[in-house]
Amino acid sequence: MKKFLFIFALTSVLCSCGNGDADQVLPLPYVSRALTDTSFVGFRCLADYEPGQVHASVALIGDYDSCYDLTGIFVSADFFDNIDGREIPDELHDFAGETFSPVLDMANSPYEGFLKADNPYALRETAVAMAVASLGKHCYSNMYEEKMGSRKMGSKAIVIASPYLCAYAYDDICQLFHSNPPVVSAVDCMFLSALDGGGAVLMAEKEDLGVFRLAWERLSNNEKNLPAYQDFQFTGSSLRESFTALLDTCLVQNVTLRRLMFVPSGKMSLEGLESVLDEILSSPGIAMENYRSVLAPDFRFVDAYREAVKATYAMLRTRNLFTHRIAYPEVKAFVTVPANDIPLESIDFGGRIAEKYKYNHSADASIEVFRTVSLSRLYMPEEEYNKIEQLSVPVLLNLYRLTGEKD
């Protein structure tokens, strides 16, 4: 009965979207087919979905790096007291007993290619297809299988890890799912945490600044009076050089820095930024004194991934969706691969979708461009595969307390 009501609600959304104003964005072709075509893989995934299943997984969607980094924070998170929910570490896993199912999108990333090809529509459909594939209790076991013959856990929540998907597809996914399952956007969580006043700066690579601006514009349409922020391009070859360059800019402009927002990457990390900050706060000299003068008393870094983890914890607690199992967090990962329906010439020698086809295909859902399969060495480089496997190894919190030895 729950499944029927869920599909009925989605179909109602589809109909209402079609009868709206002329300038209203119409549903994606994938959504239309997933709601009406019983032979379509998306329809079968939605029919599989059961809302409110506490023993389902938390799904993450995005490119490999985003999903890997965010999953790593989830499985080792200790931000809260698990008894009363206060934001105080208690040396217990915040997500004890939970299962995380990252969908490592190897087939469609890097996402900037869609924008260079002026094809954001296909990027949106890619994100929705991954989100829908996360919901059901079946998936493909390989890229050639005709029907989804492999069993999997369903998902009770979806976390969008990649900034590109947060910017371009968050609305599509939310409009499809409403609040079942709940959807968390890492970039939205970052903005909502940091933009509680003035003095917020976002540091990112030059090519990504526009993506964040688009996400902020979307969010500001829903969050009235959301403050603006300043962009700062990641400069130089080191994190220290970029952070001190930002502080130099603040000195020249005579502004105070309250929040520094960022999405972790190979070049930016919370640990690296905190190390530079510690150096600035503890070092003598006029230069360091000047840097300290532009930092607000309540200055802090705002890590998009840690904010997403905190928001997910609060959401699961509010909706009573925790499993309450006594166990380490688990990881059951998936990977996207080219579908066997796409033309052979559209697959390159590495077993990936060739860029010319990947970024330029029409988002019409007439064929399955990619499919989600269980993590396998067949579809991932050895180094990346081993890193994901390591996420499944139980994480000991506060090792210093247990051993008496610091790292």
Short mmCIF file of C-alpha atoms in Angstrom, two decimals:
data_model
loop_
_atom_site.label_atom_id
_atom_site.label_comp_id
_atom_site.label_asym_id
_atom_site.label_seq_id
_atom_site.Cartn_x
_atom_site.Cartn_y
_atom_site.Cartn_z
CA MET A 1 0.00 0.00 0.00
CA LYS A 2 2.84 2.38 0.87
CA LYS A 3 4.44 1.74 -2.51
CA PHE A 4 1.17 2.44 -4.31
CA LEU A 5 0.65 5.72 -2.48
CA PHE A 6 4.24 6.76 -3.20
CA ILE A 7 3.95 6.13 -6.95
CA PHE A 8 0.54 7.82 -6.99
CA ALA A 9 1.99 10.91 -5.32
CA LEU A 10 4.84 11.06 -7.86
CA THR A 11 2.41 10.73 -10.75
CA SER A 12 0.35 13.59 -9.33
CA VAL A 13 3.47 15.74 -9.28
CA LEU A 14 4.16 14.89 -12.89
CA CYS A 15 0.63 15.88 -13.92
CA SER A 16 0.66 19.12 -11.95
CA CYS A 17 4.00 20.13 -13.49
CA GLY A 18 2.58 19.69 -16.94
CA ASN A 19 -0.38 21.98 -16.22
CA GLY A 20 1.58 24.87 -14.77
CA ASP A 21 2.63 28.19 -16.22
CA ALA A 22 4.21 28.25 -19.65
CA ASP A 23 7.60 29.22 -18.23
CA GLN A 24 7.58 26.42 -15.66
CA VAL A 25 10.36 23.86 -16.09
CA LEU A 26 8.87 20.63 -17.41
CA PRO A 27 9.84 17.28 -15.88
CA LEU A 28 12.89 15.55 -17.24
CA PRO A 29 12.19 12.79 -19.78
CA TYR A 30 13.72 10.27 -17.36
CA VAL A 31 11.20 11.28 -14.69
CA SER A 32 8.26 11.03 -17.07
CA ARG A 33 9.29 7.56 -18.19
CA ALA A 34 10.14 6.36 -14.69
CA LEU A 35 6.62 7.22 -13.57
CA THR A 36 4.68 5.80 -16.52
CA ASP A 37 6.67 3.14 -18.42
CA THR A 38 6.44 -0.20 -16.59
CA SER A 39 9.23 -1.64 -18.76
CA PHE A 40 11.68 1.12 -17.77
CA VAL A 41 14.39 0.48 -15.18
CA GLY A 42 13.51 3.68 -13.32
CA PHE A 43 9.90 2.55 -12.89
CA ARG A 44 11.05 -0.73 -11.37
CA CYS A 45 13.37 1.09 -8.96
CA LEU A 46 10.57 3.37 -7.77
CA ALA A 47 8.19 0.42 -7.43
CA ASP A 48 10.82 -1.28 -5.24
CA TYR A 49 11.08 1.67 -2.88
CA GLU A 50 9.60 1.48 0.61
CA PRO A 51 9.48 4.79 2.53
CA GLY A 52 10.59 4.95 6.13
CA GLN A 53 12.61 1.73 6.25
CA VAL A 54 15.05 2.28 9.12
CA HIS A 55 17.26 -0.62 8.05
CA ALA A 56 17.80 0.81 4.57
CA SER A 57 21.03 2.57 3.65
CA VAL A 58 22.04 6.21 3.27
CA ALA A 59 22.89 6.69 -0.41
CA LEU A 60 25.47 9.16 -1.72
CA ILE A 61 25.66 10.22 -5.35
CA GLY A 62 28.44 12.01 -7.20
CA ASP A 63 31.85 11.58 -8.77
CA TYR A 64 34.42 9.26 -7.21
CA ASP A 65 36.35 11.87 -5.21
CA SER A 66 33.25 13.52 -3.74
CA CYS A 67 31.65 10.24 -2.71
CA TYR A 68 34.89 8.82 -1.33
CA ASP A 69 35.68 11.89 0.79
CA LEU A 70 32.14 12.27 2.12
CA THR A 71 31.72 8.56 2.90
CA GLY A 72 34.99 8.63 4.84
CA ILE A 73 33.63 11.40 7.08
CA PHE A 74 30.33 9.57 7.61
CA VAL A 75 31.92 6.33 8.82
CA SER A 76 34.27 8.09 11.27
CA ALA A 77 31.96 10.91 12.42
CA ASP A 78 31.77 11.76 16.10
CA PHE A 79 30.24 15.23 16.24
CA PHE A 80 27.28 14.50 18.54
CA ASP A 81 26.28 12.98 21.84
CA ASN A 82 24.29 9.95 20.73
CA ILE A 83 22.03 10.08 23.79
CA ASP A 84 20.62 13.59 23.60
CA GLY A 85 21.84 14.79 20.20
CA ARG A 86 23.91 17.72 21.49
CA GLU A 87 26.81 18.72 19.26
CA ILE A 88 29.40 17.29 21.63
CA PRO A 89 31.63 14.31 20.73
CA ASP A 90 31.03 11.27 22.95
CA GLU A 91 33.68 8.87 21.56
CA LEU A 92 30.95 6.81 19.88
CA HIS A 93 30.19 6.59 16.18
CA ASP A 94 27.40 8.99 15.30
CA PHE A 95 26.22 6.55 12.63
CA ALA A 96 26.75 3.27 14.47
CA GLY A 97 24.85 0.47 12.77
CA GLU A 98 24.19 2.48 9.60
CA THR A 99 25.03 1.40 6.06
CA PHE A 100 26.30 3.89 3.47
CA SER A 101 25.87 3.22 -0.24
CA PRO A 102 27.96 5.63 -2.32
CA VAL A 103 27.25 5.56 -6.05
CA LEU A 104 30.69 6.25 -7.51
CA ASP A 105 29.89 7.82 -10.85
CA MET A 106 32.82 6.74 -12.96
CA ALA A 107 30.78 6.61 -16.18
CA ASN A 108 29.63 10.25 -16.35
CA SER A 109 32.28 12.28 -14.55
CA PRO A 110 34.00 14.71 -14.70
CA TYR A 111 30.81 16.75 -14.79
CA GLU A 112 32.31 19.97 -16.11
CA GLY A 113 32.29 18.32 -19.54
CA PHE A 114 28.50 18.65 -19.67
CA LEU A 115 28.78 22.39 -19.18
CA LYS A 116 31.51 22.80 -21.77
CA ALA A 117 29.23 20.95 -24.20
CA ASP A 118 26.34 23.24 -23.18
CA ASN A 119 24.35 20.20 -22.13
CA PRO A 120 23.33 20.67 -18.46
CA TYR A 121 20.05 18.91 -19.25
CA ALA A 122 21.87 15.58 -19.63
CA LEU A 123 23.74 16.26 -16.38
CA ARG A 124 20.44 16.75 -14.56
CA GLU A 125 19.06 13.53 -15.95
CA THR A 126 22.23 11.69 -14.95
CA ALA A 127 21.80 12.79 -11.34
CA VAL A 128 18.13 11.81 -11.22
CA ALA A 129 18.92 8.40 -12.71
CA MET A 130 21.53 7.74 -10.01
CA ALA A 131 19.18 8.87 -7.26
CA VAL A 132 16.37 6.64 -8.55
CA ALA A 133 18.72 3.66 -8.90
CA SER A 134 19.68 4.10 -5.25
CA LEU A 135 16.14 3.59 -3.99
CA GLY A 136 15.17 0.09 -5.03
CA LYS A 137 16.17 -3.30 -3.67
CA HIS A 138 17.57 -4.58 -6.97
CA CYS A 139 20.41 -3.55 -9.25
CA TYR A 140 22.38 -4.89 -12.19
CA SER A 141 25.24 -7.26 -11.45
CA ASN A 142 27.15 -6.22 -14.58
CA MET A 143 26.87 -3.96 -17.63
CA TYR A 144 25.48 -6.72 -19.86
CA GLU A 145 22.70 -8.12 -17.67
CA GLU A 146 19.24 -7.76 -19.26
CA LYS A 147 17.31 -7.31 -16.01
CA MET A 148 18.28 -6.25 -12.52
CA GLY A 149 19.10 -9.63 -11.00
CA SER A 150 21.20 -8.58 -8.03
CA ARG A 151 19.69 -7.83 -4.61
CA LYS A 152 20.67 -4.68 -2.69
CA MET A 153 19.53 -2.58 0.23
CA GLY A 154 17.08 0.17 -0.50
CA SER A 155 17.84 3.71 0.63
CA LYS A 156 16.16 5.82 3.29
CA ALA A 157 18.00 9.06 2.45
CA ILE A 158 20.04 10.49 -0.42
CA VAL A 159 23.02 12.80 0.03
CA ILE A 160 24.23 14.73 -3.02
CA ALA A 161 28.01 14.93 -2.71
CA SER A 162 29.16 16.61 -5.93
CA PRO A 163 28.82 20.42 -6.12
CA TYR A 164 27.83 20.09 -9.80
CA LEU A 165 24.89 17.86 -8.95
CA CYS A 166 23.93 20.09 -6.01
CA ALA A 167 23.82 23.09 -8.34
CA TYR A 168 22.10 21.56 -11.35
CA ALA A 169 19.99 18.65 -10.13
CA TYR A 170 18.95 19.23 -6.51
CA ASP A 171 15.59 20.71 -7.49
CA ASP A 172 14.88 17.88 -9.94
CA ILE A 173 15.52 15.23 -7.29
CA CYS A 174 13.56 17.05 -4.59
CA GLN A 175 10.58 17.64 -6.88
CA LEU A 176 10.52 13.96 -7.72
CA PHE A 177 10.89 12.60 -4.20
CA HIS A 178 9.35 15.41 -2.10
CA SER A 179 10.36 14.38 1.41
CA ASN A 180 10.45 10.61 0.82
CA PRO A 181 13.27 9.86 0.82
CA PRO A 182 14.80 13.03 2.30
CA VAL A 183 17.49 14.64 0.14
CA VAL A 184 20.56 16.41 1.56
CA SER A 185 22.72 18.73 -0.55
CA ALA A 186 26.28 19.18 0.73
CA VAL A 187 26.59 22.64 -0.84
CA ASP A 188 23.26 23.82 0.59
CA CYS A 189 24.33 22.65 4.05
CA MET A 190 27.56 24.62 3.69
CA PHE A 191 25.77 27.83 2.74
CA LEU A 192 23.11 27.52 5.45
CA SER A 193 25.77 26.99 8.11
CA ALA A 194 28.10 29.78 6.98
CA LEU A 195 25.73 32.52 5.82
CA ASP A 196 24.44 33.53 9.26
CA GLY A 197 25.74 37.06 8.83
CA GLY A 198 28.37 38.99 6.90
CA GLY A 199 32.01 38.22 6.28
CA ALA A 200 31.63 34.84 4.53
CA VAL A 201 34.02 33.86 1.74
CA LEU A 202 33.99 30.80 -0.51
CA MET A 203 37.37 29.51 -1.67
CA ALA A 204 37.31 27.29 -4.76
CA GLU A 205 39.01 26.62 -8.07
CA LYS A 206 38.27 29.23 -10.73
CA GLU A 207 36.24 26.85 -12.92
CA ASP A 208 33.99 25.90 -9.99
CA LEU A 209 33.06 29.38 -8.75
CA GLY A 210 30.14 29.69 -11.16
CA VAL A 211 28.74 26.34 -10.04
CA PHE A 212 28.60 27.50 -6.42
CA ARG A 213 27.05 30.79 -7.46
CA LEU A 214 24.28 28.91 -9.25
CA ALA A 215 23.63 26.79 -6.17
CA TRP A 216 23.46 29.90 -3.99
CA GLU A 217 21.01 31.58 -6.37
CA ARG A 218 18.75 28.52 -6.27
CA LEU A 219 18.93 28.36 -2.48
CA SER A 220 18.33 32.09 -2.06
CA ASN A 221 15.06 31.76 -3.99
CA ASN A 222 13.79 29.48 -1.23
CA GLU A 223 15.59 30.95 1.77
CA LYS A 224 14.47 34.55 2.04
CA ASN A 225 17.06 37.09 3.17
CA LEU A 226 19.91 34.64 2.65
CA PRO A 227 23.08 36.78 2.90
CA ALA A 228 25.49 37.02 -0.01
CA TYR A 229 29.10 35.88 0.11
CA GLN A 230 32.37 36.69 -1.62
CA ASP A 231 34.23 34.45 -4.06
CA PHE A 232 37.94 33.82 -3.71
CA GLN A 233 39.83 31.84 -6.30
CA PHE A 234 42.21 29.19 -5.00
CA THR A 235 45.60 30.54 -5.96
CA GLY A 236 49.13 29.21 -6.07
CA SER A 237 50.29 25.68 -5.44
CA SER A 238 49.76 25.45 -1.68
CA LEU A 239 46.90 25.85 0.76
CA ARG A 240 48.99 28.18 2.90
CA GLU A 241 49.66 30.47 -0.06
CA SER A 242 45.96 30.67 -0.93
CA PHE A 243 44.80 31.29 2.64
CA THR A 244 47.37 34.02 3.28
CA ALA A 245 46.51 35.59 -0.09
CA LEU A 246 42.89 35.78 1.06
CA LEU A 247 43.96 37.43 4.32
CA ASP A 248 46.08 39.91 2.34
CA THR A 249 42.98 40.79 0.31
CA CYS A 250 40.99 41.30 3.52
CA LEU A 251 43.71 43.64 4.79
CA VAL A 252 43.68 45.71 1.61
CA GLN A 253 39.88 45.91 1.57
CA ASN A 254 39.68 46.46 5.32
CA VAL A 255 37.10 43.70 5.84
CA THR A 256 36.70 41.10 8.56
CA LEU A 257 36.64 37.40 7.74
CA ARG A 258 34.06 35.43 9.75
CA ARG A 259 33.58 32.26 7.72
CA LEU A 260 35.67 30.53 5.10
CA MET A 261 33.63 28.01 3.10
CA PHE A 262 35.11 25.24 0.99
CA VAL A 263 34.45 21.79 -0.43
CA PRO A 264 37.27 19.35 0.40
CA SER A 265 39.44 18.31 -2.52
CA GLY A 266 42.94 17.15 -3.24
CA LYS A 267 44.11 20.73 -2.69
CA MET A 268 41.85 21.82 0.17
CA SER A 269 41.21 20.04 3.45
CA LEU A 270 40.02 21.05 6.89
CA GLU A 271 43.16 19.61 8.49
CA GLY A 272 45.37 21.62 6.14
CA LEU A 273 43.51 24.87 6.73
CA GLU A 274 43.51 24.38 10.50
CA SER A 275 47.26 23.77 10.41
CA VAL A 276 47.82 27.09 8.59
CA LEU A 277 45.48 28.87 11.01
CA ASP A 278 47.35 27.46 14.02
CA GLU A 279 50.58 28.80 12.55
CA ILE A 280 49.07 32.26 12.09
CA LEU A 281 47.59 32.36 15.59
CA SER A 282 50.80 31.24 17.31
CA SER A 283 53.56 32.89 15.27
CA PRO A 284 55.16 36.22 16.20
CA GLY A 285 55.78 39.11 13.82
CA ILE A 286 53.96 42.03 12.23
CA ALA A 287 52.72 40.00 9.25
CA MET A 288 51.03 37.41 11.46
CA GLU A 289 49.65 40.13 13.71
CA ASN A 290 48.07 41.77 10.68
CA TYR A 291 46.54 38.48 9.60
CA ARG A 292 45.08 37.94 13.06
CA SER A 293 43.55 41.41 12.97
CA VAL A 294 41.19 40.54 10.08
CA LEU A 295 39.93 37.29 11.63
CA ALA A 296 36.67 37.71 13.52
CA PRO A 297 36.57 36.44 17.13
CA ASP A 298 34.10 33.75 16.01
CA PHE A 299 35.96 32.89 12.80
CA ARG A 300 35.63 29.29 11.64
CA PHE A 301 36.04 27.12 8.58
CA VAL A 302 32.88 25.67 7.06
CA ASP A 303 33.53 22.29 5.42
CA ALA A 304 30.67 21.34 3.07
CA TYR A 305 31.05 17.63 3.73
CA ARG A 306 31.10 17.89 7.51
CA GLU A 307 28.03 20.13 7.36
CA ALA A 308 26.27 17.54 5.20
CA VAL A 309 27.12 14.84 7.74
CA LYS A 310 25.75 16.95 10.59
CA ALA A 311 22.57 17.75 8.65
CA THR A 312 22.06 14.07 7.83
CA TYR A 313 22.48 13.13 11.50
CA ALA A 314 19.90 15.71 12.55
CA MET A 315 17.49 14.57 9.84
CA LEU A 316 17.75 10.88 10.75
CA ARG A 317 17.26 11.72 14.40
CA THR A 318 14.26 13.97 13.75
CA ARG A 319 12.57 11.38 11.52
CA ASN A 320 13.50 8.47 13.80
CA LEU A 321 15.30 6.70 10.95
CA PHE A 322 18.34 5.42 12.81
CA THR A 323 18.74 1.64 12.80
CA HIS A 324 19.83 1.52 16.47
CA ARG A 325 22.00 -1.50 15.66
CA ILE A 326 25.13 -1.92 17.77
CA ALA A 327 27.73 -2.20 15.03
CA TYR A 328 30.37 -0.23 13.18
CA PRO A 329 29.12 1.79 10.20
CA GLU A 330 29.26 -0.23 6.97
CA VAL A 331 29.93 0.70 3.36
CA LYS A 332 28.29 -1.09 0.42
CA ALA A 333 29.40 0.81 -2.63
CA PHE A 334 28.19 0.91 -6.22
CA VAL A 335 29.73 2.13 -9.46
CA THR A 336 28.22 3.42 -12.70
CA VAL A 337 29.18 1.73 -15.97
CA PRO A 338 28.15 2.18 -19.63
CA ALA A 339 24.89 0.42 -20.45
CA ASN A 340 24.99 -2.32 -23.03
CA ASP A 341 22.40 -0.48 -25.13
CA ILE A 342 24.64 2.40 -26.16
CA PRO A 343 26.54 2.11 -29.47
CA LEU A 344 29.82 0.23 -29.24
CA GLU A 345 31.72 3.17 -30.71
CA SER A 346 30.52 5.25 -27.76
CA ILE A 347 32.64 3.24 -25.32
CA ASP A 348 36.35 4.03 -25.12
CA PHE A 349 39.19 1.58 -24.49
CA GLY A 350 39.07 2.13 -20.72
CA GLY A 351 35.54 0.73 -20.48
CA ARG A 352 34.11 4.24 -19.97
CA ILE A 353 31.66 6.23 -22.02
CA ALA A 354 33.58 8.11 -24.72
CA GLU A 355 33.60 11.84 -24.00
CA LYS A 356 32.09 12.85 -27.34
CA TYR A 357 29.02 10.73 -26.66
CA LYS A 358 28.91 11.15 -22.88
CA TYR A 359 28.61 14.92 -22.92
CA ASN A 360 26.62 15.39 -26.10
CA HIS A 361 23.90 12.75 -25.97
CA SER A 362 20.29 13.91 -25.81
CA ALA A 363 18.57 13.66 -22.44
CA ASP A 364 15.53 11.87 -23.84
CA ALA A 365 15.66 8.63 -21.83
CA SER A 366 15.09 6.64 -25.04
CA ILE A 367 17.99 4.38 -24.10
CA GLU A 368 19.84 3.64 -20.89
CA VAL A 369 23.18 5.46 -21.15
CA PHE A 370 24.64 4.01 -17.96
CA ARG A 371 23.64 1.67 -15.19
CA THR A 372 24.45 1.21 -11.50
CA VAL A 373 26.17 -2.03 -10.49
CA SER A 374 27.70 -3.34 -7.27
CA LEU A 375 31.32 -2.34 -6.73
CA SER A 376 33.59 -4.56 -8.77
CA ARG A 377 37.25 -4.65 -9.75
CA LEU A 378 36.10 -5.07 -13.34
CA TYR A 379 34.83 -1.50 -13.49
CA MET A 380 37.32 0.46 -11.42
CA PRO A 381 41.08 1.01 -11.37
CA GLU A 382 42.84 -1.06 -8.71
CA GLU A 383 43.98 1.90 -6.63
CA GLU A 384 40.52 3.46 -6.44
CA TYR A 385 38.92 0.10 -5.72
CA ASN A 386 41.27 -0.59 -2.81
CA LYS A 387 40.58 2.84 -1.30
CA ILE A 388 36.84 2.14 -1.31
CA GLU A 389 37.40 -1.29 0.22
CA GLN A 390 39.36 0.37 3.04
CA LEU A 391 36.29 2.43 3.94
CA SER A 392 34.66 -0.81 5.08
CA VAL A 393 37.37 -1.43 7.70
CA PRO A 394 36.03 -0.50 11.17
CA VAL A 395 37.25 2.90 12.36
CA LEU A 396 38.43 3.19 15.97
CA LEU A 397 37.56 6.56 17.47
CA ASN A 398 39.94 8.32 19.85
CA LEU A 399 42.79 5.86 19.41
CA TYR A 400 44.90 7.96 21.80
CA ARG A 401 42.50 7.19 24.66
CA LEU A 402 42.73 3.47 23.94
CA THR A 403 46.50 3.21 23.41
CA GLY A 404 47.97 6.19 25.25
CA GLU A 405 50.01 7.02 22.17
CA LYS A 406 49.47 9.96 19.86
CA ASP A 407 49.81 9.60 16.09
#
